[in-house]
């Protein structure tokens, strides 16, 4: 992330009832929900793979990884163009898609505004969290550290899936 006293941008998205953000520099693109092909014997949090312009991308279900419920969608919201999809992350050269409930927006955050995460935050282990940013309207934004979402063994499994 950025140096102290500087600003950087986050792509924010909703998973369940919570708002999350990842550094925009780690995001390759955002795509609408696609057909995902399941993979036999994949880890429990891997939904499968999909083909993005001839590139095979493993798709991770953070709802399963973090043990979160999916957001409830009303009929009015079901047609919303920002409803659901994948954020394609680039983790040290490995492209991985994560399932999201809703894209929120891109926002600028001051490094000094990021506070350490509380010990227990909605069932998510603090090892995955870079920090928390307080927000007036929505309470707080959880900033994920995508490099800690997967340990080296898990990354090797994801590489093998492709």
XYZ file of C-alpha atoms in Angstrom:
162
model
C 0.000 0.000 0.000
C 0.973 3.659 -0.100
C 3.332 5.508 2.238
C 2.150 7.369 5.353
C 0.260 10.635 4.824
C -0.424 9.798 1.176
C -3.610 8.793 -0.582
C -4.421 5.741 -2.622
C -7.528 4.414 -4.302
C -9.632 1.440 -3.304
C -12.138 -0.515 -5.342
C -14.960 -1.054 -2.869
C -17.527 -3.826 -2.981
C -20.139 -5.488 -0.850
C -19.962 -9.035 0.475
C -22.961 -9.891 2.595
C -23.715 -6.933 4.833
C -20.162 -5.552 4.895
C -18.280 -3.129 2.655
C -14.764 -4.159 1.601
C -12.017 -2.525 -0.382
C -8.896 -3.620 -2.234
C -6.089 -1.472 -3.583
C -6.975 -0.424 -7.127
C -3.422 -1.286 -8.210
C -4.197 -4.971 -7.483
C -7.382 -4.972 -9.596
C -7.119 -5.988 -13.231
C -10.813 -5.568 -14.047
C -14.392 -6.087 -12.924
C -16.628 -8.408 -14.932
C -20.290 -9.368 -14.770
C -21.233 -12.791 -13.501
C -20.068 -15.468 -15.918
C -20.598 -19.214 -16.112
C -18.080 -20.886 -13.829
C -17.018 -24.471 -14.468
C -16.583 -26.463 -11.249
C -13.315 -28.294 -10.616
C -13.277 -31.713 -8.942
C -11.319 -31.886 -5.674
C -10.766 -28.118 -5.545
C -10.492 -26.419 -2.135
C -13.896 -25.617 -0.588
C -13.640 -21.887 -1.359
C -12.850 -22.348 -5.083
C -16.062 -22.037 -7.129
C -14.309 -23.132 -10.309
C -12.738 -21.528 -13.361
C -13.885 -19.356 -16.220
C -12.408 -18.267 -19.508
C -11.672 -14.555 -19.813
C -10.427 -13.767 -23.323
C -8.620 -17.130 -23.614
C -7.153 -16.891 -20.117
C -8.287 -19.407 -17.476
C -9.099 -17.625 -14.206
C -9.772 -19.458 -10.911
C -12.830 -18.026 -9.127
C -12.770 -17.762 -5.341
C -15.906 -17.545 -3.238
C -15.069 -15.206 -0.345
C -18.503 -15.931 1.168
C -17.266 -19.468 1.806
C -13.751 -18.359 2.738
C -15.045 -15.836 5.293
C -18.214 -17.778 6.212
C -20.512 -14.930 5.163
C -24.100 -14.988 3.996
C -24.825 -13.666 0.522
C -26.714 -10.398 0.370
C -30.486 -10.604 0.026
C -31.561 -9.106 -3.299
C -34.987 -7.598 -3.898
C -36.682 -7.970 -7.298
C -36.066 -4.267 -8.009
C -32.339 -4.704 -7.438
C -32.067 -7.920 -9.457
C -31.779 -5.948 -12.707
C -29.166 -3.566 -11.313
C -26.136 -3.585 -13.623
C -23.766 -3.514 -10.641
C -25.410 -6.525 -9.023
C -22.895 -9.298 -8.533
C -19.871 -10.153 -10.573
C -16.184 -10.877 -10.245
C -13.241 -8.682 -9.407
C -10.173 -9.985 -11.205
C -7.150 -9.490 -8.952
C -3.523 -9.697 -9.939
C -1.611 -11.274 -7.053
C 2.061 -11.220 -7.973
C 1.341 -12.196 -11.584
C -1.431 -14.721 -10.796
C -4.906 -13.610 -11.875
C -7.658 -14.699 -9.489
C -11.333 -13.768 -9.577
C -13.321 -13.143 -6.415
C -17.105 -13.266 -6.315
C -18.736 -10.073 -5.050
C -22.340 -9.228 -4.251
C -22.191 -5.638 -5.488
C -19.572 -3.197 -6.729
C -19.716 -0.004 -4.666
C -17.286 2.557 -6.122
C -13.686 3.629 -6.360
C -12.710 5.880 -3.488
C -9.594 7.679 -2.299
C -8.369 6.941 1.205
C -5.627 8.588 3.230
C -3.152 6.074 4.590
C -3.444 7.727 8.029
C -7.225 7.011 8.044
C -6.652 3.248 8.013
C -6.844 1.902 11.548
C -5.822 -1.558 12.766
C -8.669 -4.070 12.580
C -10.537 -5.092 15.720
C -9.722 -8.605 16.940
C -12.975 -10.073 15.660
C -14.693 -8.503 12.680
C -17.808 -10.271 11.347
C -16.160 -13.680 11.500
C -13.271 -12.731 9.228
C -9.817 -13.464 10.549
C -7.786 -10.317 11.074
C -4.931 -11.968 9.164
C -6.742 -11.073 5.904
C -7.354 -7.448 6.836
C -4.991 -4.555 6.203
C -7.146 -2.207 8.265
C -10.470 -0.459 8.740
C -11.589 2.979 7.580
C -14.440 4.678 9.435
C -17.142 6.113 7.202
C -19.956 8.463 8.113
C -22.779 6.736 6.200
C -21.901 3.045 6.300
C -19.975 2.670 9.555
C -16.698 1.276 8.290
C -14.882 -0.092 5.278
C -12.737 -3.221 5.650
C -9.526 -2.979 3.622
C -8.400 -6.456 2.557
C -4.785 -7.437 2.118
C -5.052 -9.645 -0.966
C -1.539 -11.033 -0.513
C -2.606 -12.555 2.801
C -5.869 -14.041 1.497
C -3.974 -17.140 0.377
C -0.937 -18.786 1.886
C 1.842 -20.013 -0.472
C 0.432 -23.583 -0.520
C -3.003 -22.304 -1.531
C -1.489 -20.138 -4.265
C 0.335 -23.189 -5.629
C -2.982 -25.072 -5.759
C -4.586 -22.160 -7.602
C -1.712 -22.076 -10.082
C -2.188 -25.818 -10.689
C -5.936 -25.292 -11.338
C -5.239 -23.005 -14.289
